[in-house]
Short mmCIF file of N, CA, C and O in Angstrom, two decimals:
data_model
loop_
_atom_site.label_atom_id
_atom_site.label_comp_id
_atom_site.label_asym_id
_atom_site.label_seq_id
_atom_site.Cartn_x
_atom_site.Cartn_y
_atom_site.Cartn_z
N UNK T 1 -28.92 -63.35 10.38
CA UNK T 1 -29.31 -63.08 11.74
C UNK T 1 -30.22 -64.22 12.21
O UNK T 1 -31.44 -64.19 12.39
N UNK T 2 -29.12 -65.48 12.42
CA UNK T 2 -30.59 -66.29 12.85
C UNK T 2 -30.53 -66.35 14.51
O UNK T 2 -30.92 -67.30 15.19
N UNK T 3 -30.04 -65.29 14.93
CA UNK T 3 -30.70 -65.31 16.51
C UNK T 3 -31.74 -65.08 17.01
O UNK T 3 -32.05 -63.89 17.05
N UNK T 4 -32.50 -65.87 17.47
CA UNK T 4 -34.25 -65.84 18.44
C UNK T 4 -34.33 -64.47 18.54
O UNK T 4 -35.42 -64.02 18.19
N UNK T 5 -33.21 -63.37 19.03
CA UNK T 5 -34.39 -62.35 19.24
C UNK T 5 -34.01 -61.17 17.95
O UNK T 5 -33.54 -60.05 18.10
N UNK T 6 -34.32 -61.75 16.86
CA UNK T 6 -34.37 -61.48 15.61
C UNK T 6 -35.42 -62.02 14.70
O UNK T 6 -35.94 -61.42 13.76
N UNK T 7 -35.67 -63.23 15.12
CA UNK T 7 -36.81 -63.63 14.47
C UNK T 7 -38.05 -62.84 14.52
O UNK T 7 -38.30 -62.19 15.53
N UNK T 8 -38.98 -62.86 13.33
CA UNK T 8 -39.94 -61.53 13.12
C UNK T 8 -41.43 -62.53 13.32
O UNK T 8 -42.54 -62.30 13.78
N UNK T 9 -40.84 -63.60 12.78
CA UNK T 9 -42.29 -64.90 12.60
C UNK T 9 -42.11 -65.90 11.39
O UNK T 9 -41.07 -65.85 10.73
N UNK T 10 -43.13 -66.82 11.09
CA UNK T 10 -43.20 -67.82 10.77
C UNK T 10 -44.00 -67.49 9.79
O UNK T 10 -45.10 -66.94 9.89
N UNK T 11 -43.41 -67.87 8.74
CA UNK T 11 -44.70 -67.38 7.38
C UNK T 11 -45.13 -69.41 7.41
O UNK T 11 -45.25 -69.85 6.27
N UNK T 12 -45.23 -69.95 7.99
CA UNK T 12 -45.93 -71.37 7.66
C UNK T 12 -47.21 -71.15 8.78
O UNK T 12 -48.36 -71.58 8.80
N UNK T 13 -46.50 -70.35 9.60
CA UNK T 13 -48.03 -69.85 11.04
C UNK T 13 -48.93 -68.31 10.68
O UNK T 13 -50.11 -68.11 10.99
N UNK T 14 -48.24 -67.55 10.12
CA UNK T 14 -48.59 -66.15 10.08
C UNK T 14 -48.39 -65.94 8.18
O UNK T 14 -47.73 -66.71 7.48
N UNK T 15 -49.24 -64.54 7.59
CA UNK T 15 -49.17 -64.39 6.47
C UNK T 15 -48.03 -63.15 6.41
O UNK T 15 -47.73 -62.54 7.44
N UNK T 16 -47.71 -62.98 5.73
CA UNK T 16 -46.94 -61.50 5.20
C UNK T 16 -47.22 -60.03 6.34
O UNK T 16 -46.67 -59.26 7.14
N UNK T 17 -48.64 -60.45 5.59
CA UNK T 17 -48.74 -58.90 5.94
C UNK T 17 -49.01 -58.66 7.54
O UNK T 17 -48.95 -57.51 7.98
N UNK T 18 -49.31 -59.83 8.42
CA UNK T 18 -49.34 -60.40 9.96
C UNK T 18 -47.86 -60.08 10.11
O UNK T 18 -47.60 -59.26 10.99
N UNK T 19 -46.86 -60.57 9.42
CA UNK T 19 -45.17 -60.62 10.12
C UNK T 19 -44.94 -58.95 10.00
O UNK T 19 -44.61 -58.30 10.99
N UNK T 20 -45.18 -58.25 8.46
CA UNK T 20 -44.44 -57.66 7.93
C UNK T 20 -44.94 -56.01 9.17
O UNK T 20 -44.14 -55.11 9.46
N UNK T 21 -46.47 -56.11 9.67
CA UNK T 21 -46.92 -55.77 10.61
C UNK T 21 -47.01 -55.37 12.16
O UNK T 21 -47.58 -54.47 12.77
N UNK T 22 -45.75 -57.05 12.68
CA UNK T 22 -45.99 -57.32 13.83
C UNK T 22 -44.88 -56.11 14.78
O UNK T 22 -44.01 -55.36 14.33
N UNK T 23 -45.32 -56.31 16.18
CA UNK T 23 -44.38 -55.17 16.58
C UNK T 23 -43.11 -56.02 16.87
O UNK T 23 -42.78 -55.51 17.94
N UNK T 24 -42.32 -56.84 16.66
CA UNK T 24 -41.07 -57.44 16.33
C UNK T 24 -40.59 -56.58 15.45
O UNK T 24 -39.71 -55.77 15.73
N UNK T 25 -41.37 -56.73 13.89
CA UNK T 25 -40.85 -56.51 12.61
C UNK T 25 -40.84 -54.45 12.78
O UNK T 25 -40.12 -53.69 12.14
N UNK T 26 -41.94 -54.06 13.88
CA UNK T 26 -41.73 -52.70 13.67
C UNK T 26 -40.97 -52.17 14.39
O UNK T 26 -40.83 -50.94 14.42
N UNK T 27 -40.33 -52.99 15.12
CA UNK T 27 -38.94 -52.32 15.91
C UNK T 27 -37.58 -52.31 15.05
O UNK T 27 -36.60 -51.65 15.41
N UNK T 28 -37.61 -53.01 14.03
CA UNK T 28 -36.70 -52.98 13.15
C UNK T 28 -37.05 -51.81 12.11
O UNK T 28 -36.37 -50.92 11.61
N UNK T 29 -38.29 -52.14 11.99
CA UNK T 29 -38.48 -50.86 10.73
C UNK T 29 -38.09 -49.26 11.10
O UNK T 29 -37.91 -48.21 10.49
N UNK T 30 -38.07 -49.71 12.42
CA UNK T 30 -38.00 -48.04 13.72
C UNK T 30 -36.55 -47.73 13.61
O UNK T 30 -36.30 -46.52 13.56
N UNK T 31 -35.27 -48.76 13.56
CA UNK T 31 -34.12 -48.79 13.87
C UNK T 31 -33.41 -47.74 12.65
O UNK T 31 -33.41 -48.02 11.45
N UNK T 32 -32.98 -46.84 13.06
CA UNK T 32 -32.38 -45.94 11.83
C UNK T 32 -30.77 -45.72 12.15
O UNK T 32 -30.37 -46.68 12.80
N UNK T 33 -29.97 -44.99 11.96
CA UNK T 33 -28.44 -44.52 11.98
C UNK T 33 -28.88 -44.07 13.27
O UNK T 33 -28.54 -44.80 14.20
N UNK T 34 -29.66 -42.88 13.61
CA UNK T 34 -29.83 -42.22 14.97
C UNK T 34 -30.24 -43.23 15.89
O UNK T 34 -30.54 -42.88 17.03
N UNK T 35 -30.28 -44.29 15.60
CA UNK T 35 -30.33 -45.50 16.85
C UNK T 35 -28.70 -45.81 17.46
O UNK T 35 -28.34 -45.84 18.64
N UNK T 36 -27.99 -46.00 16.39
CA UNK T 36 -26.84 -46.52 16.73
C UNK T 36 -25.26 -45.26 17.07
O UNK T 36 -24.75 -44.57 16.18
N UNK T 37 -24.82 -45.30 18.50
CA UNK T 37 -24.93 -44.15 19.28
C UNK T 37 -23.51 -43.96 18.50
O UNK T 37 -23.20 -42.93 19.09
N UNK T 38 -22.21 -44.23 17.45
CA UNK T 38 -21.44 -43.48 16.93
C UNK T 38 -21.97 -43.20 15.52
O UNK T 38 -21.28 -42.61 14.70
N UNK T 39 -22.96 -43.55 15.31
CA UNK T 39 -23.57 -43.00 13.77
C UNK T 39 -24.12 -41.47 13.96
O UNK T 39 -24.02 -40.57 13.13
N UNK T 40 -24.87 -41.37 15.54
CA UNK T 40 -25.56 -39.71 15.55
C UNK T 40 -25.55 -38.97 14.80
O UNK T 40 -26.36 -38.51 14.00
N UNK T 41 -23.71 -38.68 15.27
CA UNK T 41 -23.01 -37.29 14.65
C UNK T 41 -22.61 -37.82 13.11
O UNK T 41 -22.74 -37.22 12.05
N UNK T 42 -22.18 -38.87 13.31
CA UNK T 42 -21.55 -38.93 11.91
C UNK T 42 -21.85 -38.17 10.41
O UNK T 42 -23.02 -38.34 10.08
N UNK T 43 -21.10 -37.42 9.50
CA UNK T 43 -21.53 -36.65 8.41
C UNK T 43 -21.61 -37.89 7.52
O UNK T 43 -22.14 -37.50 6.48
N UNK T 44 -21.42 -38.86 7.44
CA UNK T 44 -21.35 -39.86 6.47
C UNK T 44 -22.47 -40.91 6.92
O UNK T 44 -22.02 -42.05 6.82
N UNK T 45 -23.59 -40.88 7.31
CA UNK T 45 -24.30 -42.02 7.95
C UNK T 45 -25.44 -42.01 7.20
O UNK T 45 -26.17 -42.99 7.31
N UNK T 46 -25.82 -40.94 6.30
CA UNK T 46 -26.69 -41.35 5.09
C UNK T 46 -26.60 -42.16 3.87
O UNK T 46 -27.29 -42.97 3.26
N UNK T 47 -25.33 -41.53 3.79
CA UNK T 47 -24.14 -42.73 2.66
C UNK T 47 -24.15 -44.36 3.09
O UNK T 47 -24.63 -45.19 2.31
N UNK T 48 -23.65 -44.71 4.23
CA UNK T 48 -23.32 -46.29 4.70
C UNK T 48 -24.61 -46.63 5.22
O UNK T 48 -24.89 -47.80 5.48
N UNK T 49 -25.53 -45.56 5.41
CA UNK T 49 -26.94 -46.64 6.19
C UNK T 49 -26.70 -47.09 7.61
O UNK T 49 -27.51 -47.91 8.05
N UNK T 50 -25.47 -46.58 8.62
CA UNK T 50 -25.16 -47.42 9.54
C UNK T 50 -24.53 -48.71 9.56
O UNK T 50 -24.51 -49.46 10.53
N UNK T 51 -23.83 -49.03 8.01
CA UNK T 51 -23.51 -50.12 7.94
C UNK T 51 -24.11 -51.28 7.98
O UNK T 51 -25.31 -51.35 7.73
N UNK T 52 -23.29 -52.54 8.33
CA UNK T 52 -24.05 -53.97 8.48
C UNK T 52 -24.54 -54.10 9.60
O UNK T 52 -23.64 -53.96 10.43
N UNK T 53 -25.88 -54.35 10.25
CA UNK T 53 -26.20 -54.30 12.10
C UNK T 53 -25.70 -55.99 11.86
O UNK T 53 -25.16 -56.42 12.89
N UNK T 54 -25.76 -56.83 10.93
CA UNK T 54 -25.43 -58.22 11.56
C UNK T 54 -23.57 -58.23 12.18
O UNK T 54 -23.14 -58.72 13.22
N UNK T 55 -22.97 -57.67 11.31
CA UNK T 55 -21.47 -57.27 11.27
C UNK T 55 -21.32 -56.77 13.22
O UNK T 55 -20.47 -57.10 14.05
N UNK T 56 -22.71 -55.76 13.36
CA UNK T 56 -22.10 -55.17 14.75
C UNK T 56 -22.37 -56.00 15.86
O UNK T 56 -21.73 -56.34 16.85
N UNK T 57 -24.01 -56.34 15.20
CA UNK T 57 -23.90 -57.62 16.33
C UNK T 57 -22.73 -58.57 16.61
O UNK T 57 -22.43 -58.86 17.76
N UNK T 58 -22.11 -59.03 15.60
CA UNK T 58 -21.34 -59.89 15.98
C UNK T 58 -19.71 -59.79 16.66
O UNK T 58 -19.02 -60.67 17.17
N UNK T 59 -19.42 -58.13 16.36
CA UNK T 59 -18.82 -57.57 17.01
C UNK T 59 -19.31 -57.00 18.92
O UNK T 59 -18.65 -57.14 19.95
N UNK T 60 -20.18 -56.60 18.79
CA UNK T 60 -20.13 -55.91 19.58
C UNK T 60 -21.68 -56.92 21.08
O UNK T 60 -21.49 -57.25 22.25
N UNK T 61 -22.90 -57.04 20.26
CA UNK T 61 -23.22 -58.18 20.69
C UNK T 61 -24.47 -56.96 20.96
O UNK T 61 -25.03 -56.94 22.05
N UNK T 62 -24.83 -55.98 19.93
CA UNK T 62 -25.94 -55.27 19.90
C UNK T 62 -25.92 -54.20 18.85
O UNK T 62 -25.11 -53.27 18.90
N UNK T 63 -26.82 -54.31 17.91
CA UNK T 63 -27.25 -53.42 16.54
C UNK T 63 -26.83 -52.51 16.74
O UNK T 63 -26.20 -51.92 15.86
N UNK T 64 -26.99 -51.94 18.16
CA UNK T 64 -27.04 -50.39 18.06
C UNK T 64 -25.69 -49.76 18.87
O UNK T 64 -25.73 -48.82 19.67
N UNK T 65 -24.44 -50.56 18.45
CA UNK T 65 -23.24 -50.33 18.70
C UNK T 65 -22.28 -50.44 17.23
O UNK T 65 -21.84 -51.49 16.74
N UNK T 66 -22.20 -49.80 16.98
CA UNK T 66 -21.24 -49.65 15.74
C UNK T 66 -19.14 -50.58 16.43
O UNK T 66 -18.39 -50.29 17.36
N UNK T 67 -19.08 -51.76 15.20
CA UNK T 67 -17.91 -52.40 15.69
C UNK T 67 -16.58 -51.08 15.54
O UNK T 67 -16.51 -49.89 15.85
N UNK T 68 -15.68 -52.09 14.92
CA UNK T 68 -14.40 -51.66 14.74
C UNK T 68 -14.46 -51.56 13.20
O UNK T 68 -13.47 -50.93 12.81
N UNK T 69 -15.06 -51.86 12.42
CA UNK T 69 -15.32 -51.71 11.08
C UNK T 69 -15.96 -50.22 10.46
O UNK T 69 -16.27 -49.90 9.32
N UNK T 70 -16.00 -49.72 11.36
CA UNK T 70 -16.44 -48.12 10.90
C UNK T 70 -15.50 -47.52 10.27
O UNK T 70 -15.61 -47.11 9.11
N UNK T 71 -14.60 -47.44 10.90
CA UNK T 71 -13.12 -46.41 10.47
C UNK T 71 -13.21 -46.93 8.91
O UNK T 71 -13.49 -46.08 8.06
N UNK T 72 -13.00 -48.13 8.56
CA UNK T 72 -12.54 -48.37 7.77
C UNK T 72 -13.44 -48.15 6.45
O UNK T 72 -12.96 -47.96 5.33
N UNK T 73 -14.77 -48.19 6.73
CA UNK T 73 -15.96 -48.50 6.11
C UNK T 73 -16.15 -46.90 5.24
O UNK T 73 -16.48 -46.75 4.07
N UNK T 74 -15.76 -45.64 6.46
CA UNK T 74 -15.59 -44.27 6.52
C UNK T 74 -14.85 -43.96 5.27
O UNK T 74 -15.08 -43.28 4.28
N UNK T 75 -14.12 -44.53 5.57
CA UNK T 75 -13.01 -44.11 5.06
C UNK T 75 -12.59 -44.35 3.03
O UNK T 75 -11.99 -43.74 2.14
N UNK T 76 -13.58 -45.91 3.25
CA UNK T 76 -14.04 -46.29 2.05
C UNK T 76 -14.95 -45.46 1.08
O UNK T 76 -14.98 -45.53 -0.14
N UNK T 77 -15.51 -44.85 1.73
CA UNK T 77 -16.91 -44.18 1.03
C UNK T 77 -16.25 -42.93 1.00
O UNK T 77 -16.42 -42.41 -0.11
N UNK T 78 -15.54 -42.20 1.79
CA UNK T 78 -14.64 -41.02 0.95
C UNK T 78 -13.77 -41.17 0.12
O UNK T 78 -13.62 -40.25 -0.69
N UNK T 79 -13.00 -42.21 0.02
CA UNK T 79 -12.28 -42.33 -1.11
C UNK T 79 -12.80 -42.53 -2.55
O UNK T 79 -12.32 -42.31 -3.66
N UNK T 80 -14.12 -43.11 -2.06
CA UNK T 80 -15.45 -43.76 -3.36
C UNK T 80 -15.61 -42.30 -3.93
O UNK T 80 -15.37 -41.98 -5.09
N UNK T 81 -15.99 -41.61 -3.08
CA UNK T 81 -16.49 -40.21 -3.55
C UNK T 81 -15.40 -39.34 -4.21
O UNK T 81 -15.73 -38.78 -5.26
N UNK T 82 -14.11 -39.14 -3.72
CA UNK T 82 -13.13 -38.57 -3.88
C UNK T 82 -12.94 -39.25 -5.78
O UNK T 82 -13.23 -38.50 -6.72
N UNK T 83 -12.48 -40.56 -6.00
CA UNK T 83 -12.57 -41.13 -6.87
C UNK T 83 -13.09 -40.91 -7.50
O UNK T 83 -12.52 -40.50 -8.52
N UNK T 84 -14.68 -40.96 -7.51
CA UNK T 84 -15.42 -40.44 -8.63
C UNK T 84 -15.68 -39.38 -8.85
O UNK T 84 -16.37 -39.36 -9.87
N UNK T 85 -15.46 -38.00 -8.27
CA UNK T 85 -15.53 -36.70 -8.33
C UNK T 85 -13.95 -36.51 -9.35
O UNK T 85 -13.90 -35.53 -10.08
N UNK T 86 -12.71 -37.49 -9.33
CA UNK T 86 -12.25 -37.17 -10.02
C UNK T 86 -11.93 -37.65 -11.61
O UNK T 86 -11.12 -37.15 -12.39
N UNK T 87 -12.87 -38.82 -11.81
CA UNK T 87 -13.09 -39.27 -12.62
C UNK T 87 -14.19 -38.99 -13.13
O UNK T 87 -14.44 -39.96 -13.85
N UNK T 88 -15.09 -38.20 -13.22
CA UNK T 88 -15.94 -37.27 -13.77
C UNK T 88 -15.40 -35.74 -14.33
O UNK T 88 -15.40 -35.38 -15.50
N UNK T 89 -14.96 -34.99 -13.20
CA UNK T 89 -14.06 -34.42 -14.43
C UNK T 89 -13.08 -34.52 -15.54
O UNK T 89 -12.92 -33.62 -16.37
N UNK T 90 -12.24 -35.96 -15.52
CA UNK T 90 -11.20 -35.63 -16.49
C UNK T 90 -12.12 -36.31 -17.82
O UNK T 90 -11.66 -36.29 -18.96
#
């Protein structure tokens, strides 16, 4: 994410705990699944985390828009589960 309004700060100007602090860095720390408006409902959005936000940015041209990579992403993580629920029993 090296777009300007991503940048959090300058650890050669600011220390850690100044960046890790700043309200840049706490709007990210704020950003959860319930930010991004097809994750809401989703039953699977604890599992994927909301996915990649760099992935949506670059799809969509904002974090808090989920791309075209959902379906698929969905769909991955039930089969993950499905898979290993059946490879634990046998």
């Amino acid at each position: 994410m090296h777009y300007d309004i991503f940048k959090v700060g300058n650890v050669k100007n600011s220390s850690f705990d100044e960046i890790y602090n700043s309200a840049q860095m706490n709007k990210f720390k704020m950003h959860t699944t319930d930010c991004i408006e097809k994750c809401r409902d989703c039953d699977l959005k604890l599992l994927c985390g909301g996915a990649c936000q760099a992935r949506h940015f670059s799809e969509t041209g904002n974090i808090d828009i989920a791309g075209n990579f959902c379906e698929y992403e969905q769909n991955g993580i039930i089969d993950g589960l499905i898979s290993s629920a059946i490879f634990n029993v046998i």
